[in-house]
XYZ file of C-alpha atoms in Angstrom:
351
model
C -173.246 -150.066 82.969
C -174.208 -146.790 84.299
C -173.969 -143.992 81.641
C -171.077 -141.559 81.937
C -172.029 -138.226 83.201
C -172.070 -135.345 80.607
C -169.008 -133.341 80.714
C -169.617 -129.751 81.890
C -169.256 -127.255 79.225
C -166.103 -125.014 79.594
C -166.697 -121.641 78.634
C -164.428 -120.234 75.997
C -161.985 -117.504 76.544
C -163.937 -114.903 74.616
C -167.162 -115.924 76.334
C -165.452 -115.272 79.757
C -164.139 -111.892 78.561
C -167.557 -110.824 77.228
C -169.349 -112.179 80.192
C -166.959 -109.954 82.334
C -167.790 -106.885 80.306
C -171.570 -107.055 81.106
C -172.791 -103.689 82.153
C -169.429 -101.912 81.076
C -169.716 -98.992 78.758
C -167.210 -99.901 75.928
C -167.702 -96.644 74.127
C -167.279 -94.194 77.152
C -164.709 -91.460 76.156
C -164.054 -92.745 72.790
C -163.097 -90.332 70.022
C -162.776 -91.330 66.404
C -159.544 -90.135 64.787
C -160.536 -91.136 61.261
C -163.798 -90.839 59.655
C -164.487 -91.476 55.789
C -167.612 -91.832 53.611
C -168.049 -94.431 50.894
C -170.567 -94.991 48.417
C -171.068 -98.860 48.026
C -173.540 -99.386 45.210
C -176.561 -97.693 46.235
C -175.783 -97.305 49.855
C -173.395 -95.214 51.895
C -170.989 -96.322 54.654
C -169.398 -93.915 57.049
C -166.414 -95.733 58.684
C -165.093 -94.298 62.082
C -162.119 -95.539 63.901
C -159.093 -94.817 66.141
C -156.924 -97.291 64.324
C -155.217 -95.729 61.475
C -153.806 -98.898 59.868
C -157.316 -100.247 59.532
C -158.650 -96.874 58.143
C -155.672 -96.862 55.628
C -156.199 -100.499 54.647
C -159.902 -99.871 54.072
C -159.106 -96.708 51.955
C -156.739 -98.589 49.728
C -159.247 -101.195 48.954
C -162.241 -98.895 48.536
C -160.533 -95.729 47.116
C -162.897 -95.543 44.056
C -165.804 -95.558 46.458
C -164.629 -92.649 48.771
C -166.962 -89.596 48.489
C -167.062 -86.249 50.029
C -171.015 -86.116 49.521
C -172.817 -88.008 52.121
C -175.842 -87.650 49.918
C -179.348 -88.978 50.817
C -178.701 -92.667 50.072
C -179.464 -95.135 52.966
C -176.558 -95.041 55.353
C -174.594 -97.484 57.678
C -172.269 -96.080 60.240
C -169.544 -98.531 61.458
C -167.436 -97.517 64.445
C -164.322 -99.396 65.276
C -162.482 -99.316 68.490
C -159.280 -101.163 69.644
C -159.069 -101.727 73.225
C -155.865 -102.216 75.018
C -157.248 -103.966 78.206
C -158.542 -106.424 77.497
C -156.973 -106.604 74.052
C -160.119 -106.598 71.893
C -161.624 -104.956 68.884
C -165.147 -103.795 69.164
C -167.222 -102.708 65.964
C -170.627 -100.992 66.459
C -172.963 -100.741 63.670
C -176.016 -98.349 63.075
C -178.375 -98.170 60.157
C -181.112 -100.407 58.950
C -182.124 -102.571 62.002
C -181.614 -106.361 61.479
C -183.124 -109.342 63.490
C -180.773 -110.955 65.733
C -180.776 -114.249 63.767
C -179.964 -112.582 60.592
C -176.853 -110.662 61.767
C -174.258 -113.510 61.968
C -175.241 -114.888 58.380
C -174.111 -111.604 56.993
C -170.456 -112.175 57.742
C -170.184 -116.021 58.514
C -170.481 -118.741 55.938
C -172.590 -121.785 57.521
C -169.496 -123.928 57.034
C -167.549 -121.671 59.303
C -169.829 -121.767 62.382
C -169.144 -124.721 64.761
C -171.461 -123.628 67.560
C -173.158 -120.511 68.726
C -173.685 -119.954 72.571
C -175.540 -117.326 74.526
C -173.583 -115.103 76.952
C -175.982 -113.201 78.990
C -179.059 -111.537 77.698
C -177.403 -109.574 74.941
C -174.305 -111.401 73.435
C -173.763 -114.637 71.650
C -170.319 -116.197 70.856
C -169.742 -118.237 67.635
C -167.012 -120.844 67.679
C -165.677 -120.785 64.095
C -163.240 -122.415 61.756
C -162.660 -118.948 60.235
C -159.048 -117.649 60.673
C -160.505 -115.025 62.973
C -161.539 -117.553 65.449
C -164.232 -116.721 68.047
C -166.636 -114.015 67.362
C -168.962 -112.378 69.902
C -171.903 -110.588 68.431
C -174.989 -108.914 69.244
C -177.559 -107.223 66.671
C -175.369 -104.075 66.569
C -172.013 -104.921 67.700
C -169.171 -107.423 67.178
C -166.123 -108.094 69.384
C -163.080 -109.901 68.263
C -159.574 -110.728 69.609
C -156.725 -108.436 68.505
C -154.270 -111.215 67.970
C -156.365 -112.592 65.215
C -156.732 -111.170 61.578
C -159.669 -108.838 62.587
C -159.157 -106.150 60.010
C -160.493 -108.158 56.851
C -163.258 -109.440 59.040
C -164.514 -106.255 60.373
C -164.181 -104.598 56.992
C -166.455 -107.499 55.604
C -168.907 -106.836 58.486
C -169.277 -103.077 57.531
C -169.548 -103.828 53.888
C -172.033 -106.464 54.264
C -174.367 -104.450 56.588
C -174.349 -101.568 54.058
C -175.286 -103.934 51.134
C -177.880 -105.741 53.257
C -179.979 -102.732 53.413
C -180.205 -102.619 49.609
C -182.929 -105.047 49.042
C -183.526 -103.891 45.310
C -180.174 -105.211 44.388
C -178.779 -108.763 44.302
C -175.042 -108.932 44.919
C -172.946 -111.618 43.408
C -169.293 -112.855 43.715
C -168.663 -112.117 40.153
C -167.018 -109.630 37.538
C -169.126 -107.370 35.558
C -168.315 -105.441 32.305
C -170.150 -103.622 29.732
C -169.318 -103.484 25.839
C -171.028 -100.892 23.950
C -173.789 -100.713 26.528
C -174.298 -104.371 26.685
C -173.789 -105.954 30.216
C -171.823 -109.178 31.013
C -171.733 -110.924 34.230
C -168.584 -113.240 34.417
C -169.077 -116.091 36.756
C -166.624 -118.731 37.815
C -164.626 -120.320 40.637
C -161.388 -118.491 41.961
C -158.687 -118.852 39.365
C -160.758 -119.128 36.156
C -160.068 -115.592 34.983
C -162.886 -113.232 36.300
C -160.165 -110.685 37.150
C -157.733 -111.049 34.290
C -160.551 -110.961 31.666
C -162.342 -108.083 33.165
C -159.119 -106.158 33.508
C -158.178 -106.735 29.989
C -161.593 -105.355 28.806
C -161.092 -102.358 31.156
C -157.667 -101.820 29.617
C -159.411 -101.521 26.276
C -161.792 -98.910 27.469
C -164.898 -100.905 28.221
C -166.943 -100.238 31.224
C -165.933 -101.825 34.449
C -168.340 -102.518 37.306
C -166.154 -104.800 39.532
C -163.898 -107.962 39.387
C -165.167 -109.827 42.600
C -168.415 -108.235 44.069
C -171.095 -106.554 41.822
C -174.807 -105.931 41.915
C -177.724 -106.280 39.680
C -180.965 -104.662 40.201
C -183.838 -106.884 40.226
C -186.555 -105.605 37.890
C -184.484 -103.338 35.710
C -181.509 -105.720 35.456
C -179.141 -102.721 35.783
C -175.517 -103.445 36.565
C -174.494 -101.678 40.044
C -170.830 -100.813 40.226
C -168.921 -101.709 43.263
C -165.403 -100.880 42.139
C -163.084 -101.746 45.034
C -159.509 -102.539 44.059
C -158.778 -105.600 42.045
C -156.530 -108.036 43.767
C -154.496 -109.517 40.978
C -152.925 -112.972 41.392
C -149.989 -114.252 39.389
C -151.320 -115.853 36.196
C -152.301 -115.341 32.642
C -152.484 -111.652 31.662
C -152.301 -109.410 28.576
C -149.447 -107.215 27.538
C -151.747 -104.171 28.265
C -152.513 -105.353 31.829
C -149.003 -106.399 32.575
C -147.646 -103.006 31.569
C -150.254 -101.237 33.554
C -149.600 -103.287 36.816
C -145.554 -102.969 36.232
C -145.472 -100.206 38.867
C -148.052 -101.556 41.247
C -146.550 -102.793 44.532
C -147.685 -106.183 46.228
C -148.713 -105.474 49.759
C -146.574 -107.211 52.406
C -149.443 -109.146 53.753
C -150.503 -110.491 50.309
C -149.404 -112.454 47.454
C -151.536 -110.413 45.030
C -151.222 -106.920 43.621
C -153.876 -104.443 44.642
C -154.929 -102.336 41.629
C -157.184 -99.241 41.502
C -158.755 -99.765 38.208
C -159.851 -96.067 37.647
C -156.223 -95.167 38.007
C -154.782 -97.744 35.870
C -157.330 -97.373 33.104
C -158.874 -94.006 33.271
C -161.161 -94.668 30.070
C -163.046 -97.606 31.803
C -165.995 -95.872 33.058
C -169.244 -97.415 34.571
C -172.110 -96.013 32.584
C -175.458 -97.237 32.987
C -176.009 -100.693 31.382
C -178.302 -103.764 31.935
C -177.534 -107.323 32.194
C -177.550 -108.933 28.812
C -175.108 -111.936 28.981
C -174.093 -114.464 31.632
C -170.556 -116.027 30.931
C -169.617 -119.060 32.898
C -165.873 -119.262 32.916
C -164.884 -123.013 33.027
C -161.034 -122.972 32.603
C -158.035 -121.703 30.715
C -157.483 -124.040 27.730
C -155.430 -124.275 24.296
C -158.094 -122.697 22.402
C -160.794 -120.007 23.244
C -164.382 -121.364 22.695
C -167.806 -120.086 23.447
C -170.538 -122.490 23.988
C -174.051 -121.045 24.136
C -176.614 -122.977 26.515
C -180.025 -122.720 27.798
C -179.864 -122.500 31.658
C -181.481 -125.083 33.807
C -181.842 -125.301 37.578
C -178.629 -127.308 37.718
C -176.706 -124.401 36.270
C -177.483 -122.242 39.208
C -174.526 -123.852 40.974
C -172.544 -121.304 38.874
C -174.365 -118.535 40.760
C -172.610 -117.275 44.081
C -174.801 -114.655 45.735
C -173.101 -112.398 48.349
C -174.137 -113.346 51.872
C -176.107 -109.901 52.264
C -178.164 -110.675 49.292
C -179.222 -113.996 50.765
C -180.251 -112.561 54.049
C -181.939 -109.270 52.806
C -185.515 -110.301 52.547
C -187.255 -113.545 52.056
C -184.859 -116.177 51.032
C -187.282 -117.955 48.515
C -188.164 -114.651 46.950
C -184.293 -113.893 46.534
C -183.843 -117.257 44.985
C -186.658 -116.654 42.276
C -185.056 -113.422 41.469
C -181.744 -114.983 40.939
C -183.398 -117.642 38.626
C -185.247 -114.881 36.706
C -181.850 -113.018 36.185
C -180.133 -115.987 34.962
C -183.021 -117.190 32.748
C -183.590 -113.837 31.002
C -180.007 -113.498 29.997
C -178.115 -115.072 26.994
C -175.742 -117.694 28.504
C -172.362 -119.044 27.429
C -169.784 -121.299 28.734
C -166.254 -119.915 28.036
C -163.004 -121.663 27.801
C -160.140 -119.347 27.327
C -156.623 -119.618 25.872
C -155.807 -116.244 27.209
C -157.407 -113.056 28.761
C -156.871 -111.451 25.268
C -158.641 -114.240 23.401
C -161.495 -114.128 25.859
C -161.774 -110.312 25.657
C -161.915 -110.781 21.869
C -164.678 -113.334 22.015
C -166.797 -111.087 24.206
C -166.334 -108.223 22.029
C -167.536 -110.162 19.051
C -170.617 -111.307 21.077
C -171.505 -107.479 21.625
C -171.148 -106.587 18.029
């Protein structure tokens, strides 16, 4: 039996649009109507856009990072334009140059990328399982469709590009606090209490560096704050935190309250501190229990580096730095009866 002929590949809708834009100047005559500077860890981001809802949404999430002083730290400029015909969003980034193959890994998990196909000499289109759908990218630009949830995605691209230039810092999906100058990194899956425990400690006046994305300098082990708004889900919380959140609204497009920690808890600073303890949050339970352990390679499954840290520099070197940070800290597993109980236990460690 003769083999069936291979089916011809049908170009995707975004591939066709991007192919049709070849040679077009997507930025001709464009004027940004909003421009803000942010300090993100040890880097700066200048966000320019003509789409005010996007600018406002970014400000609400990174209000504590807004700065009027551009300073002399490394800078990334992200320009975001909304096109009406065709109905696209285009983001252009300038700053530290990145190799072509590194760029998509800054904003797409490997599991989200189904296929990547070239479109002409400049563009590639990723078919993804991410809610944003298809993504066209070049080393310095991204194109998405307007009818997809593009705002969160483009914000992630801008932040990732800014953090990827900071090769002296490892960024983690984690919370970080300091008690009397002793730094704690709180690791755990979503829903295990990173936000509720770190907010309880912030309510008590301890230093707060972030509840979801934080940095640690390799070499010095200094905690690097990235205090974006905390997104607080329904669940266990202390009296102090519940009272502070009582007047905070839940955005229409979310099931979580968006809390600016510096406004809720003005005593919670972010003074210089180094990483002393790694706390692995297992679950909420009937009693609060801390269990010390000596880390092994298997325990690295607790560590979730932010994509920009994996892509910034040699991956083997970055892995060794993560192992070093983990092995040089004092490590505990934590089962918590409540955020209050967990905060009490961590305060006792720091005494």
